[in-house]
PDB file of C-alpha atoms in Angstrom:
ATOM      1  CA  UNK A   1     105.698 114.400 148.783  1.00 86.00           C
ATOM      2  CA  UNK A   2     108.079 111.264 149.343  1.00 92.00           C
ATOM      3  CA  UNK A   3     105.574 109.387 147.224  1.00 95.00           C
ATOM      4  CA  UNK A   4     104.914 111.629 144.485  1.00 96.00           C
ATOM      5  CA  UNK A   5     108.949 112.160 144.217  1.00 95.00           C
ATOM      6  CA  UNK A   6     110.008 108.771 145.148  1.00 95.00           C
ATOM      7  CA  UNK A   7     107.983 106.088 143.915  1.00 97.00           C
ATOM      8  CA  UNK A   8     106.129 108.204 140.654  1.00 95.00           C
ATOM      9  CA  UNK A   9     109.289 109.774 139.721  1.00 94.00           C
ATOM     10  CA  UNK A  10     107.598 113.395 139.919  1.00 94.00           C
ATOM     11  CA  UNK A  11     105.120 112.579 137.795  1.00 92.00           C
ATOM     12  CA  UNK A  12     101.570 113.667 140.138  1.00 94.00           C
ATOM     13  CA  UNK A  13     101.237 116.367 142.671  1.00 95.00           C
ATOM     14  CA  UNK A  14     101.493 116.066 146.336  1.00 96.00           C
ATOM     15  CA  UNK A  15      97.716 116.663 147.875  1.00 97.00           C
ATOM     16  CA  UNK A  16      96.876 118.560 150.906  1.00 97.00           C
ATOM     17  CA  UNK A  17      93.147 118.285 150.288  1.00 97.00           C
ATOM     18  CA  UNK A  18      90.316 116.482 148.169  1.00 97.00           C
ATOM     19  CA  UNK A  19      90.367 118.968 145.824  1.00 95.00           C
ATOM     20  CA  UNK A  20      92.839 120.078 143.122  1.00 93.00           C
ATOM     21  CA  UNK A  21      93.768 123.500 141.832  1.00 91.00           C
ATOM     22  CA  UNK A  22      91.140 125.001 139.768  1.00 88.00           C
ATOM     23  CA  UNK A  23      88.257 123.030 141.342  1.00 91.00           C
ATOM     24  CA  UNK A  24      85.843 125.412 142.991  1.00 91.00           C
ATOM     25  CA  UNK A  25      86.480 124.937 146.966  1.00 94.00           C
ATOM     26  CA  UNK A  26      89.968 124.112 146.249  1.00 95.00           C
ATOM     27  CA  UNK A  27      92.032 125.920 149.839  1.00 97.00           C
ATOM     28  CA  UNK A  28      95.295 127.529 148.706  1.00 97.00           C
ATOM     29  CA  UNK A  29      96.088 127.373 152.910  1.00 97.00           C
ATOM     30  CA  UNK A  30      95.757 123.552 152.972  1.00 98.00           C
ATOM     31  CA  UNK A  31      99.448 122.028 151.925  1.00 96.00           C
ATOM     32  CA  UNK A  32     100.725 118.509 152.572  1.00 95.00           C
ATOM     33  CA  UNK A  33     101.565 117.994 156.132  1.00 93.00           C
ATOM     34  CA  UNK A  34     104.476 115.690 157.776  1.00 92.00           C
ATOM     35  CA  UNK A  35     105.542 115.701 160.905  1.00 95.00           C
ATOM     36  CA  UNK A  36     106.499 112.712 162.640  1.00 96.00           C
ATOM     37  CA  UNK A  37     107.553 114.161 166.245  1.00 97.00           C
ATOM     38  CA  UNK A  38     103.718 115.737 166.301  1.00 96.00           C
ATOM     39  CA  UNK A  39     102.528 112.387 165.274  1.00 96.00           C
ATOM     40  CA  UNK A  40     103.965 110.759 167.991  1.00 97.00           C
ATOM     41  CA  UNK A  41     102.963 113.089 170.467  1.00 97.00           C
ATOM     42  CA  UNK A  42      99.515 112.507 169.423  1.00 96.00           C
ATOM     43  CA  UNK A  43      99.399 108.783 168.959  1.00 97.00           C
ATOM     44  CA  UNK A  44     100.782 109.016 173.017  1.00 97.00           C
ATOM     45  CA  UNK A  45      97.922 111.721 174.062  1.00 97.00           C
ATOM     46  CA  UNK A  46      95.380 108.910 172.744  1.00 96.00           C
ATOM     47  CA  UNK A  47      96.911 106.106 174.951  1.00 97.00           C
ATOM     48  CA  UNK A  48      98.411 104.388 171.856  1.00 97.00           C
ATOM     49  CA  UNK A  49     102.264 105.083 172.414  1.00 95.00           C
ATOM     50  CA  UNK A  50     102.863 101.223 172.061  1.00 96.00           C
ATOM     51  CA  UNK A  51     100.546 101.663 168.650  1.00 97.00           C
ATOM     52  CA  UNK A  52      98.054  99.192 167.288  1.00 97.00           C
ATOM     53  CA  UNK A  53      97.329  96.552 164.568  1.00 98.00           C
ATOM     54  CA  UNK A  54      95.157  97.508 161.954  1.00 98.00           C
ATOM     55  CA  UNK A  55      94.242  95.857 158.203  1.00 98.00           C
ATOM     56  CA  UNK A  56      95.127  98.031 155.418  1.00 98.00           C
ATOM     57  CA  UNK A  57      93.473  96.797 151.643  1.00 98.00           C
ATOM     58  CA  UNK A  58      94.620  98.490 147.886  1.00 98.00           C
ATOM     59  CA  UNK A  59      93.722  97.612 144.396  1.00 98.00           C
ATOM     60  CA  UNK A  60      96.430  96.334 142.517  1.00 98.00           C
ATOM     61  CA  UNK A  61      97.171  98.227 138.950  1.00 94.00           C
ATOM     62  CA  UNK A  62      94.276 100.495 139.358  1.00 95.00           C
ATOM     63  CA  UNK A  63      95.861 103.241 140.097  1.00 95.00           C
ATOM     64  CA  UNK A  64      99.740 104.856 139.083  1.00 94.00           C
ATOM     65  CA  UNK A  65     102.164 102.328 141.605  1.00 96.00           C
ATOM     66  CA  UNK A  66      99.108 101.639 143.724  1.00 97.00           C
ATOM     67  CA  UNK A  67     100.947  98.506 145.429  1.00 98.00           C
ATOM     68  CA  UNK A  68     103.894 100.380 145.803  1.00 98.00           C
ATOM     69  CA  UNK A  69     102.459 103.462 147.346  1.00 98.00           C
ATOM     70  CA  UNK A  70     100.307 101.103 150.112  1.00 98.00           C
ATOM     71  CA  UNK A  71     103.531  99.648 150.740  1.00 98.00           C
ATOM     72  CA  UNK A  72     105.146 103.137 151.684  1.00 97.00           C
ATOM     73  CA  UNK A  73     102.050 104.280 153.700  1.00 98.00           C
ATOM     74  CA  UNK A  74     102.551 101.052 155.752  1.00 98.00           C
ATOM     75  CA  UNK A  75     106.293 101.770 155.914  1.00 97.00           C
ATOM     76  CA  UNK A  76     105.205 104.971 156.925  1.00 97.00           C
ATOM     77  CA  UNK A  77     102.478 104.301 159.898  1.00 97.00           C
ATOM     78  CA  UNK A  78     105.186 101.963 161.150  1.00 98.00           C
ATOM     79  CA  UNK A  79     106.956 105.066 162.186  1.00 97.00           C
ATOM     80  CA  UNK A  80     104.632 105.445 164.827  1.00 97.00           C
ATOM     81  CA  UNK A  81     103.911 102.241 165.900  1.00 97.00           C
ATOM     82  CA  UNK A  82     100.975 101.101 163.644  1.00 98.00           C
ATOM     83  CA  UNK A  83     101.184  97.462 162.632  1.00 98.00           C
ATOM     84  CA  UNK A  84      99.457  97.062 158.883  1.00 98.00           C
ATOM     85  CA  UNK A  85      98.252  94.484 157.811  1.00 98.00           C
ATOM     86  CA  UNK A  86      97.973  95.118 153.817  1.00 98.00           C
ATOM     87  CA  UNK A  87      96.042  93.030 151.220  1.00 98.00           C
ATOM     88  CA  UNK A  88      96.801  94.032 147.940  1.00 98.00           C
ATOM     89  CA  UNK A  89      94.132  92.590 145.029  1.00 98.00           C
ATOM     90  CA  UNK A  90      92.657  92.621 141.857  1.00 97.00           C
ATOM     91  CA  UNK A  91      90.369  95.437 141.297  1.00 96.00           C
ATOM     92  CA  UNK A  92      87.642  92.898 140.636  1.00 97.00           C
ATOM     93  CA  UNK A  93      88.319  91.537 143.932  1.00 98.00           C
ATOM     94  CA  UNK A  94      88.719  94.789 145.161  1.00 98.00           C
ATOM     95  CA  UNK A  95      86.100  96.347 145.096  1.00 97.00           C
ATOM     96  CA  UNK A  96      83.353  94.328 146.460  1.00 97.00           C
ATOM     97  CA  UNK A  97      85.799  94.474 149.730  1.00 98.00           C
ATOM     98  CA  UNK A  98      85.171  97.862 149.617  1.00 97.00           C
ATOM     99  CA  UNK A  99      81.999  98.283 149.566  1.00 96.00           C
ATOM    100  CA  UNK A 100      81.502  96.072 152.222  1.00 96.00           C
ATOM    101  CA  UNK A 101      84.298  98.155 154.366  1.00 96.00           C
ATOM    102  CA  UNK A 102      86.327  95.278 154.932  1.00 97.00           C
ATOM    103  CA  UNK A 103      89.208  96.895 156.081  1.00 98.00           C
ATOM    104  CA  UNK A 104      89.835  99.758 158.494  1.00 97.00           C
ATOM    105  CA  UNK A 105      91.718 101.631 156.224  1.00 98.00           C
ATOM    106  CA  UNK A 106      90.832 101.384 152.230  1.00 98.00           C
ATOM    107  CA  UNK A 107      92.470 103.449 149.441  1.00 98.00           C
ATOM    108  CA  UNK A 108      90.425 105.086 146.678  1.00 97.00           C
ATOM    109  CA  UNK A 109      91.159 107.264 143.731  1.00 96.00           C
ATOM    110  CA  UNK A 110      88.387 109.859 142.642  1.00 95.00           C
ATOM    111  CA  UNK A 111      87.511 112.062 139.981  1.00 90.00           C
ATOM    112  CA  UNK A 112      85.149 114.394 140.090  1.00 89.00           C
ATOM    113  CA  UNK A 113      83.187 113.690 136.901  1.00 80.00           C
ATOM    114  CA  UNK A 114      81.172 116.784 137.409  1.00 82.00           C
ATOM    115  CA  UNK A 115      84.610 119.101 137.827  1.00 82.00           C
ATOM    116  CA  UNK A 116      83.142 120.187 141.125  1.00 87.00           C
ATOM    117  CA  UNK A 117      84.565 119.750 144.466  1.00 94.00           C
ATOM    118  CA  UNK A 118      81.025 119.197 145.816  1.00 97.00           C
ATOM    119  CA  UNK A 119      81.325 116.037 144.462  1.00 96.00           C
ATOM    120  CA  UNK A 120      83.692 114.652 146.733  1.00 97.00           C
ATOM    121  CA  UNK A 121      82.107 115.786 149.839  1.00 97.00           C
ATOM    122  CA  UNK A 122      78.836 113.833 148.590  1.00 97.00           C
ATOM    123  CA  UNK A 123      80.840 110.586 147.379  1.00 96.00           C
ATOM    124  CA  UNK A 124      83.376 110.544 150.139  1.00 97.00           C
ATOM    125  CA  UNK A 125      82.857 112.383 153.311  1.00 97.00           C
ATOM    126  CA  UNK A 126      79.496 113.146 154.058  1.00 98.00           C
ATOM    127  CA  UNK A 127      77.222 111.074 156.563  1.00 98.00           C
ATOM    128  CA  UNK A 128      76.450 107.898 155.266  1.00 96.00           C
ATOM    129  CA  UNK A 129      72.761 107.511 154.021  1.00 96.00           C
ATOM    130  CA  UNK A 130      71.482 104.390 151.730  1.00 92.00           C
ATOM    131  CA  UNK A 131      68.786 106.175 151.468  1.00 95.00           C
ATOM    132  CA  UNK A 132      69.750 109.475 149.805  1.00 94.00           C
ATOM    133  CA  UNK A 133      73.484 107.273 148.659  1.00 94.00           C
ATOM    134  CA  UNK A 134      75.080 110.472 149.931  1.00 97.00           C
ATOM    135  CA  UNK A 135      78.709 109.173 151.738  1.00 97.00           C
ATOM    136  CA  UNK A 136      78.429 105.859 149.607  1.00 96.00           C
ATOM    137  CA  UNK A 137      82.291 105.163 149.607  1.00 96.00           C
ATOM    138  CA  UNK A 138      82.491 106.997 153.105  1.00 97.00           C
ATOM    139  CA  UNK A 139      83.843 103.946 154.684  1.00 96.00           C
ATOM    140  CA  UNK A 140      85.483 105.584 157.763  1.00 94.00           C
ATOM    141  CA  UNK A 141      81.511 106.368 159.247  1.00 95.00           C
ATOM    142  CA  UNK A 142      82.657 110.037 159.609  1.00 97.00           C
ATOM    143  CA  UNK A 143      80.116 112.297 160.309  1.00 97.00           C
ATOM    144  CA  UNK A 144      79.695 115.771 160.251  1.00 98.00           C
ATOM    145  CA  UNK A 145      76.220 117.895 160.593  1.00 97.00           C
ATOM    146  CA  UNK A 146      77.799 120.908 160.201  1.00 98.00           C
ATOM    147  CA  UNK A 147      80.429 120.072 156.726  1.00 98.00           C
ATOM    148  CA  UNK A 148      77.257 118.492 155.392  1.00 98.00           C
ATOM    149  CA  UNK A 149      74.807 121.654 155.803  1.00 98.00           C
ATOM    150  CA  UNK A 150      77.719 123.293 154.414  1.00 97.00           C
ATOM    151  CA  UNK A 151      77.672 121.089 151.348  1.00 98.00           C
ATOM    152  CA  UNK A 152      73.977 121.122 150.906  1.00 97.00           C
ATOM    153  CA  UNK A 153      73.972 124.847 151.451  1.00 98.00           C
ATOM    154  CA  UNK A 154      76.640 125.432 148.535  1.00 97.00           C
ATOM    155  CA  UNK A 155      74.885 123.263 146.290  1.00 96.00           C
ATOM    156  CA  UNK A 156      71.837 125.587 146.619  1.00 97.00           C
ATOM    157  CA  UNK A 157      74.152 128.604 146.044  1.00 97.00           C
ATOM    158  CA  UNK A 158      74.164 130.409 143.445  1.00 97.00           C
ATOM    159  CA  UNK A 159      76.946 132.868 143.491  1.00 97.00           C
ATOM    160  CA  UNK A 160      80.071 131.341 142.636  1.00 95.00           C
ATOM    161  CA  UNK A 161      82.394 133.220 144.754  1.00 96.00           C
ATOM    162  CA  UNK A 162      80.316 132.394 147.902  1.00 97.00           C
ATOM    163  CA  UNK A 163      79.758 128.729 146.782  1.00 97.00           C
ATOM    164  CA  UNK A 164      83.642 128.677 146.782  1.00 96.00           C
ATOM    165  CA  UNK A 165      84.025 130.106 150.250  1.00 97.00           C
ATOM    166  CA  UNK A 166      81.618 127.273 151.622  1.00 98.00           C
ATOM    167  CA  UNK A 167      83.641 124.739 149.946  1.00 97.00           C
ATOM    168  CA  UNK A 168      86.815 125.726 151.411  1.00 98.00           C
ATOM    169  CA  UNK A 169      85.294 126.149 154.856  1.00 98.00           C
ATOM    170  CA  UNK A 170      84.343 122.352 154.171  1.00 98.00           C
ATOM    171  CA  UNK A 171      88.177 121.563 152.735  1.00 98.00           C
ATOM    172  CA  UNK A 172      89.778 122.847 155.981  1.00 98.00           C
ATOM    173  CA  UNK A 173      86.891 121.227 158.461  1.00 98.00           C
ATOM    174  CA  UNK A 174      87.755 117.600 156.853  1.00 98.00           C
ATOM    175  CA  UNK A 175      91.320 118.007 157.118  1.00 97.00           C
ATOM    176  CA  UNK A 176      91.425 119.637 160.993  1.00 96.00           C
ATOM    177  CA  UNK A 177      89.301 116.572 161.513  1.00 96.00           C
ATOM    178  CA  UNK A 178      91.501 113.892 159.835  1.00 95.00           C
ATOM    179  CA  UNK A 179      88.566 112.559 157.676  1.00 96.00           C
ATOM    180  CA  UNK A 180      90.906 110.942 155.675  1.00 96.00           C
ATOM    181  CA  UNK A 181      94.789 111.163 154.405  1.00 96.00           C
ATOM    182  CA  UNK A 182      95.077 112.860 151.374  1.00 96.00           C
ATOM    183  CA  UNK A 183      98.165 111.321 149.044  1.00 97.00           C
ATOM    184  CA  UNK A 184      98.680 112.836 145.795  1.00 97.00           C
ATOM    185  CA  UNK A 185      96.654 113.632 142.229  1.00 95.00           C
ATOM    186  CA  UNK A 186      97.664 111.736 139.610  1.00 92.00           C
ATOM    187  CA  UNK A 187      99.182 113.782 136.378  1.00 89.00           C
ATOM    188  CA  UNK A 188      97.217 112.731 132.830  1.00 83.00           C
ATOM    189  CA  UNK A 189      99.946 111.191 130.450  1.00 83.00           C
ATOM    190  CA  UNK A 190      99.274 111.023 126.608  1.00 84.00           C
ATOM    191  CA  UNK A 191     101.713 110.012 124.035  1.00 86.00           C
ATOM    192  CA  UNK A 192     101.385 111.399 119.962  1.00 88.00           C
ATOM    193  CA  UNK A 193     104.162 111.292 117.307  1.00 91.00           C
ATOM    194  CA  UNK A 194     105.575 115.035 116.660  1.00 91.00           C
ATOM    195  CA  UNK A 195     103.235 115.631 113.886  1.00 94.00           C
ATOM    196  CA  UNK A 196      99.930 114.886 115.740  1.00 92.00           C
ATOM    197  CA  UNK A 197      98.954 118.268 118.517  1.00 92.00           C
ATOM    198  CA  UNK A 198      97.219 116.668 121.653  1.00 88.00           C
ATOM    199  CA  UNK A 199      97.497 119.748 123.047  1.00 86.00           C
ATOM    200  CA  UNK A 200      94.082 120.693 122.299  1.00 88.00           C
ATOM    201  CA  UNK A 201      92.464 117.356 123.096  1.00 86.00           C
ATOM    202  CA  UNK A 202      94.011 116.806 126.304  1.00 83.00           C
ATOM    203  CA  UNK A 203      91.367 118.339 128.897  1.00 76.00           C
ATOM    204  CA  UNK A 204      91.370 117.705 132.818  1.00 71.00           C
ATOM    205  CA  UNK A 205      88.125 114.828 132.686  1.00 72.00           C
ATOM    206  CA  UNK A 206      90.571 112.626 130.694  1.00 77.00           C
ATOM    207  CA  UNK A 207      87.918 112.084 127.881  1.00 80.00           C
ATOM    208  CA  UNK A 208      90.224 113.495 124.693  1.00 83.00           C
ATOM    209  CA  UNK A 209      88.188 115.138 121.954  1.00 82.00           C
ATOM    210  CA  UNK A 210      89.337 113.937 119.044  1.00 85.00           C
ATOM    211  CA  UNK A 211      87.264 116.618 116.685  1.00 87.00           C
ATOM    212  CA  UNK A 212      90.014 118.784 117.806  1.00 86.00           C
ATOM    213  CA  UNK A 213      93.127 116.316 117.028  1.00 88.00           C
ATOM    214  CA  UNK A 214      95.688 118.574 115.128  1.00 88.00           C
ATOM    215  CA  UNK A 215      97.117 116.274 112.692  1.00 92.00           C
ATOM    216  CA  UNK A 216     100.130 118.294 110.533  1.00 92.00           C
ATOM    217  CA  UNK A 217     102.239 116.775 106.868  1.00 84.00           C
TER     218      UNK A 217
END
């Protein structure tokens, strides 16, 4: 929340979860969480009271603030004794780093190019398999049989309601595991004179239509 409010001025929505509102899967019960006294109390149950040192590596103008918003979640993890050590870059230098998982924690934007929560699960999250490419840009290693059945099982579903119910099973397994640290979802900005409509044009994959451009005297 102190991101979205602080450092994008509002402009993006606080995420408790991979997936946004309206996405199929998306878990109204899963809202951003911050507690600092709980986070201590659970960096001390792991025998890590003192903290640790850990590398931390962004992209740099790929994303809204994306140097400024590492820099707070390093502020942050200080809180509870984690030493970062963050490596802001290019994203041409970027991104072979991550591929090659060459820090232990990595930040990445996604977008679901098929509109379907699904999609992160496969991408992100799921087991890592060259093979099949499933969990490509699942960096972490995290692993788990039973979200990935889950996934495979929804993809094979055809009822929508109970597709949706298997995806939010899924939403609230990654998060009770701490598969990853949600941030925020970056809002779409577009910019027309008075006399153009966007309105129409604007659409959630960020690919405008211009056939529909309402252009007015």
């Amino acid at each position: 929340v102190g991101i979205v409010e602080k450092i994008n001025k509002g402009f993006g929505t606080p995420a408790g979860q991979l997936s946004p509102k309206g996405y199929a899967g998306h878990n109204e019960a899963l809202v951003p969480q911050y507690d600092l006294a709980k986070a201590k109390e659970l960096m001390k149950e792991a025998g890590y009271e003192k903290g640790f040192k850990m590398t931390f590596i962004s992209p740099a103008a790929r994303y809204v603030n994306d140097v400024k918003i590492a820099q707070a979640v390093s502020a942050m993890l200080a809180k509870i004794n984690i030493k970062v050590d963050l490596k802001t870059m290019p994203v041409a230098q970027y991104w072979p780093e991550f591929d090659k998982c060459a820090a232990d924690m990595q930040m990445i934007g996604w977008h679901s190019d098929t509109e379907d929560t699904a999609n992160f699960f496969e991408f992100l999250t799921f087991t890592k398999d060259a093979k099949t490419g499933m969990g490509q840009y699942n960096c972490a290693g995290y692993a788990n049989a039973e979200a990935d059945k889950l996934v495979m099982d929804a993809n094979a579903e055809t009822d929508p309601a109970k597709r949706a119910e298997m995806l939010k099973k899924v939403e609230a397994m990654l998060i009770e595991d701490a598969a990853y640290v949600p941030l925020h979802w970056e809002d779409l900005a577009y910019g027309a004179k008075k006399n153009v409509d966007i309105k129409p044009v604007v659409n959630v994959m960020n690919f405008p239509y211009l056939g529909d451009l309402v252009v007015s005297k």
